CSV table of C-alpha atoms and ligand atoms in Angstrom, one decimal:
chain,number,residue,atom,x,y,z
A,235,UNK,CA,8.3,24.5,0.1
A,236,UNK,CA,12.1,24.7,-0.1
A,237,UNK,CA,14.0,26.5,-2.8
A,238,UNK,CA,16.3,23.7,-3.9
A,239,UNK,CA,15.2,20.2,-4.9
A,240,UNK,CA,16.9,17.0,-5.6
A,241,UNK,CA,16.6,15.4,-9.0
A,242,UNK,CA,16.1,11.7,-8.3
A,243,UNK,CA,17.5,9.0,-10.6
A,244,UNK,CA,14.8,7.2,-12.5
A,245,UNK,CA,15.1,3.4,-12.9
A,246,UNK,CA,14.8,2.0,-16.4
A,247,UNK,CA,13.2,-1.2,-17.6
A,248,UNK,CA,14.4,-4.1,-17.3
A,249,UNK,CA,15.8,-3.1,-13.9
A,250,UNK,CA,14.4,-5.7,-11.5
A,251,UNK,CA,13.9,-3.1,-8.8
A,252,UNK,CA,10.9,-1.9,-10.9
A,253,UNK,CA,9.2,-5.2,-9.9
A,254,UNK,CA,9.3,-4.7,-6.2
A,255,UNK,CA,6.0,-4.2,-4.3
A,256,UNK,CA,5.9,-0.9,-2.5
A,257,UNK,CA,5.0,-0.7,1.2
A,258,UNK,CA,2.3,1.4,2.8
A,259,UNK,CA,3.3,4.8,4.2
A,260,UNK,CA,2.7,4.8,8.0
A,261,UNK,CA,4.5,8.0,9.1
A,262,UNK,CA,3.3,11.4,7.8
A,263,UNK,CA,6.2,13.6,8.6
A,264,UNK,CA,8.4,16.3,7.0
A,265,UNK,CA,10.6,13.8,5.2
A,266,UNK,CA,7.5,12.5,3.4
A,267,UNK,CA,6.8,16.1,2.1
A,268,UNK,CA,10.4,16.5,1.1
A,269,UNK,CA,10.3,13.2,-0.9
A,270,UNK,CA,7.1,14.3,-2.6
A,271,UNK,CA,8.6,17.7,-3.5
A,272,UNK,CA,11.7,16.0,-5.0
A,273,UNK,CA,9.4,13.6,-6.9
A,274,UNK,CA,7.5,16.5,-8.5
A,275,UNK,CA,10.8,18.2,-9.3
A,276,UNK,CA,12.1,15.1,-10.9
A,277,UNK,CA,8.9,14.5,-12.9
A,278,UNK,CA,8.9,18.1,-14.2
A,279,UNK,CA,12.6,17.9,-15.2
A,280,UNK,CA,12.0,14.6,-17.1
A,281,UNK,CA,8.8,16.0,-18.8
A,282,UNK,CA,6.6,13.4,-17.2
A,283,UNK,CA,2.9,13.6,-16.2
A,284,UNK,CA,3.1,10.9,-13.5
A,285,UNK,CA,5.8,9.3,-11.3
A,286,UNK,CA,5.6,6.5,-8.7
A,287,UNK,CA,8.2,6.3,-5.9
A,288,UNK,CA,9.1,2.8,-7.2
A,289,UNK,CA,10.6,4.5,-10.3
A,290,UNK,CA,13.0,6.4,-8.1
A,291,UNK,CA,13.9,3.2,-6.1
A,292,UNK,CA,11.8,4.2,-3.1
A,293,UNK,CA,9.5,1.3,-2.4
A,294,UNK,CA,6.7,3.2,-0.6
A,295,UNK,CA,3.1,3.8,-1.9
A,296,UNK,CA,3.6,7.3,-3.1
A,297,UNK,CA,2.6,8.8,-6.5
A,298,UNK,CA,2.8,12.3,-8.0
A,299,UNK,CA,0.8,13.4,-11.0
A,300,UNK,CA,0.3,16.6,-13.0
A,301,UNK,CA,-1.4,16.2,-16.4
A,302,UNK,CA,-1.6,20.0,-17.0
A,303,UNK,CA,0.8,21.8,-19.5
A,304,UNK,CA,1.6,24.6,-17.0
A,305,UNK,CA,2.5,22.6,-13.8
A,306,UNK,CA,-0.8,24.0,-12.3
A,307,UNK,CA,-2.4,20.9,-10.8
A,308,UNK,CA,-0.1,18.9,-8.5
A,309,UNK,CA,-1.8,15.7,-7.3
A,310,UNK,CA,0.0,13.6,-4.7
A,311,UNK,CA,-1.4,10.2,-3.7
A,312,UNK,CA,-0.3,8.3,-0.6
A,313,UNK,CA,-1.5,4.7,-0.1
A,314,UNK,CA,-3.9,5.0,-3.0
A,315,UNK,CA,-6.5,2.2,-3.3
A,316,UNK,CA,-8.8,1.7,-6.3
A,317,UNK,CA,-12.3,1.3,-4.9
A,318,UNK,CA,-14.2,1.2,-8.2
A,319,UNK,CA,-13.4,0.9,-11.9
A,320,UNK,CA,-15.8,1.7,-14.7
A,321,UNK,CA,-16.8,-1.2,-17.0
A,322,UNK,CA,-16.3,1.2,-20.0
A,323,UNK,CA,-12.8,1.2,-21.3
A,324,UNK,CA,-10.7,3.6,-23.3
A,325,UNK,CA,-7.6,3.0,-25.4
A,326,UNK,CA,-4.8,5.5,-24.9
A,327,UNK,CA,-1.2,5.8,-26.0
A,328,UNK,CA,0.9,5.4,-22.9
A,329,UNK,CA,4.5,6.1,-22.2
A,330,UNK,CA,6.6,5.8,-19.1
A,331,UNK,CA,9.7,7.5,-17.7
A,332,UNK,CA,11.1,4.0,-17.0
A,333,UNK,CA,10.6,2.9,-20.6
A,334,UNK,CA,11.9,6.1,-22.4
A,335,UNK,CA,11.1,6.4,-26.1
A,336,UNK,CA,8.3,3.9,-26.3
A,337,UNK,CA,4.6,4.6,-26.6
A,338,UNK,CA,1.9,1.9,-27.0
A,339,UNK,CA,-1.8,1.8,-26.9
A,340,UNK,CA,-3.3,0.3,-23.7
A,341,UNK,CA,-7.0,-0.3,-22.9
A,342,UNK,CA,-8.1,0.5,-19.3
A,343,UNK,CA,-11.3,1.6,-17.5
A,344,UNK,CA,-11.9,5.3,-18.2
A,345,UNK,CA,-13.3,6.2,-14.8
A,346,UNK,CA,-12.0,5.3,-11.4
A,347,UNK,CA,-12.7,6.1,-7.8
A,348,UNK,CA,-9.8,5.9,-5.3
A,349,UNK,CA,-9.3,6.2,-1.6
A,350,UNK,CA,-6.1,8.1,-0.8
A,351,UNK,CA,-4.3,10.0,1.9
A,352,UNK,CA,-2.8,13.5,1.8
A,353,UNK,CA,0.5,14.5,3.4
A,354,UNK,CA,-1.3,15.3,6.7
A,355,UNK,CA,-2.5,11.7,6.9
A,356,UNK,CA,-6.2,12.6,6.1
A,357,UNK,CA,-8.2,10.1,4.1
A,358,UNK,CA,-9.7,11.5,0.8
A,359,UNK,CA,-11.9,10.1,-1.9
A,360,UNK,CA,-11.0,11.1,-5.5
A,361,UNK,CA,-13.1,10.5,-8.7
A,362,UNK,CA,-11.2,10.7,-11.9
A,363,UNK,CA,-11.9,10.1,-15.6
A,364,UNK,CA,-10.0,10.3,-18.9
A,365,UNK,CA,-6.3,10.9,-18.9
A,366,UNK,CA,-6.2,11.3,-15.1
A,367,UNK,CA,-7.9,8.0,-14.5
A,368,UNK,CA,-5.5,6.2,-16.9
A,369,UNK,CA,-2.5,7.9,-15.3
A,370,UNK,CA,-3.7,6.9,-11.8
A,371,UNK,CA,-4.0,3.3,-12.9
A,372,UNK,CA,-0.6,3.3,-14.6
A,373,UNK,CA,1.1,4.7,-11.5
A,374,UNK,CA,-0.7,2.4,-9.0
A,375,UNK,CA,0.6,-0.5,-11.2
A,376,UNK,CA,4.1,0.7,-10.6
A,377,UNK,CA,3.6,0.4,-6.8
A,378,UNK,CA,2.7,-3.3,-7.5
A,379,UNK,CA,5.7,-3.9,-9.8
A,380,UNK,CA,3.6,-3.7,-13.0
A,381,UNK,CA,4.6,-1.8,-16.2
A,382,UNK,CA,2.4,-0.8,-19.1
A,383,UNK,CA,4.4,-3.0,-21.4
A,384,UNK,CA,3.1,-6.0,-19.5
A,385,UNK,CA,-0.3,-5.4,-21.1
A,386,UNK,CA,1.2,-5.6,-24.7
A,387,UNK,CA,1.3,-8.8,-26.8
A,388,UNK,CA,4.4,-10.9,-26.3
A,389,UNK,CA,5.5,-9.9,-29.8
A,390,UNK,CA,5.4,-6.1,-29.1
A,391,UNK,CA,7.0,-6.6,-25.6
A,392,UNK,CA,9.8,-8.7,-27.1
A,393,UNK,CA,10.4,-6.0,-29.8
A,394,UNK,CA,10.8,-3.3,-27.1
A,395,UNK,CA,13.1,-5.6,-25.0
A,396,UNK,CA,15.2,-6.2,-28.2
A,397,UNK,CA,15.4,-2.5,-29.1
A,398,UNK,CA,16.4,-1.5,-25.6
A,399,UNK,CA,19.2,-4.2,-25.5
A,400,UNK,CA,20.4,-2.9,-28.8
A,401,UNK,CA,20.4,0.8,-27.6
A,402,UNK,CA,22.4,-0.3,-24.5
A,403,UNK,CA,24.9,-2.1,-26.7
A,404,UNK,CA,25.4,1.1,-28.8
A,405,UNK,CA,25.9,3.2,-25.6
A,406,UNK,CA,28.5,0.7,-24.3
A,407,UNK,CA,30.4,0.9,-27.6
A,408,UNK,CA,30.7,4.7,-27.2
A,409,UNK,CA,31.8,4.4,-23.6
A,410,UNK,CA,34.5,1.8,-24.5
B,627,LIG,C1,2.2,7.6,-17.4
B,627,LIG,O1,4.2,8.7,-18.1
B,627,LIG,C2,1.2,7.9,-18.6
B,627,LIG,O2,9.2,7.9,-23.3
B,627,LIG,C3,3.1,8.8,-17.2
B,627,LIG,O3,11.0,9.9,-23.6
B,627,LIG,C4,1.6,8.3,-19.8
B,627,LIG,O4,5.0,10.7,-17.7
B,627,LIG,C5,-0.1,7.6,-18.4
B,627,LIG,C6,7.9,10.3,-20.8
B,627,LIG,C7,0.7,8.5,-20.8
B,627,LIG,C8,-1.0,7.8,-19.4
B,627,LIG,C9,-0.6,8.3,-20.6
B,627,LIG,C10,8.1,9.2,-21.6
B,627,LIG,C11,8.9,11.3,-21.0
B,627,LIG,C12,6.9,10.5,-19.8
B,627,LIG,C13,9.1,9.0,-22.5
B,627,LIG,C14,5.0,9.7,-18.4
B,627,LIG,C15,10.0,10.0,-22.7
B,627,LIG,C16,9.9,11.2,-21.9
B,627,LIG,C17,6.0,9.5,-19.5
B,628,LIG,CO1,5.4,4.7,-15.8
């Protein structure tokens, strides 16, 4: 662990770079650990519970998650692969650091099993349920260029797009 971290810039929807497909990590070196540490730092600074590398414009299959309130359970996933999904689903209010200010209900399987790698390049199996299971699916979606708002009705999605465009217009007015 270092004592200084870099706060990475988080891309915001509708940035087209959020649609890129991330590539598998094939080198497990120090720079990978550095990136993961900076991703945790960025996620905590932004008050998030999950962050995918895609969101910080790094198109590699890396995710950081911490769903605790006291930063006590850091989970990093490298090349995560869903190997089973429960048929039972749960609806949860989801948000996203790349779609700030918007929360909508999404239905997803409430239990998942994934295969993933740690920073040493060792393969691990992880079983998750509830919020962690939902967060894992949300973040793996990012690696595939998918956002939670893609699951909403066209009406709801269009409303978000419109509000964001309006916000951007207001910000530009102030800058001008
Ligand atoms: C994904 O999202 C997630 O709009 C992680 O103003 C969220 O960390 C999975 C955030 C909920 C399951 C349930 C969003 C912070 C953080 C905002 C996040 C905001 C500030 C979102
Ligand atoms: Co997100």
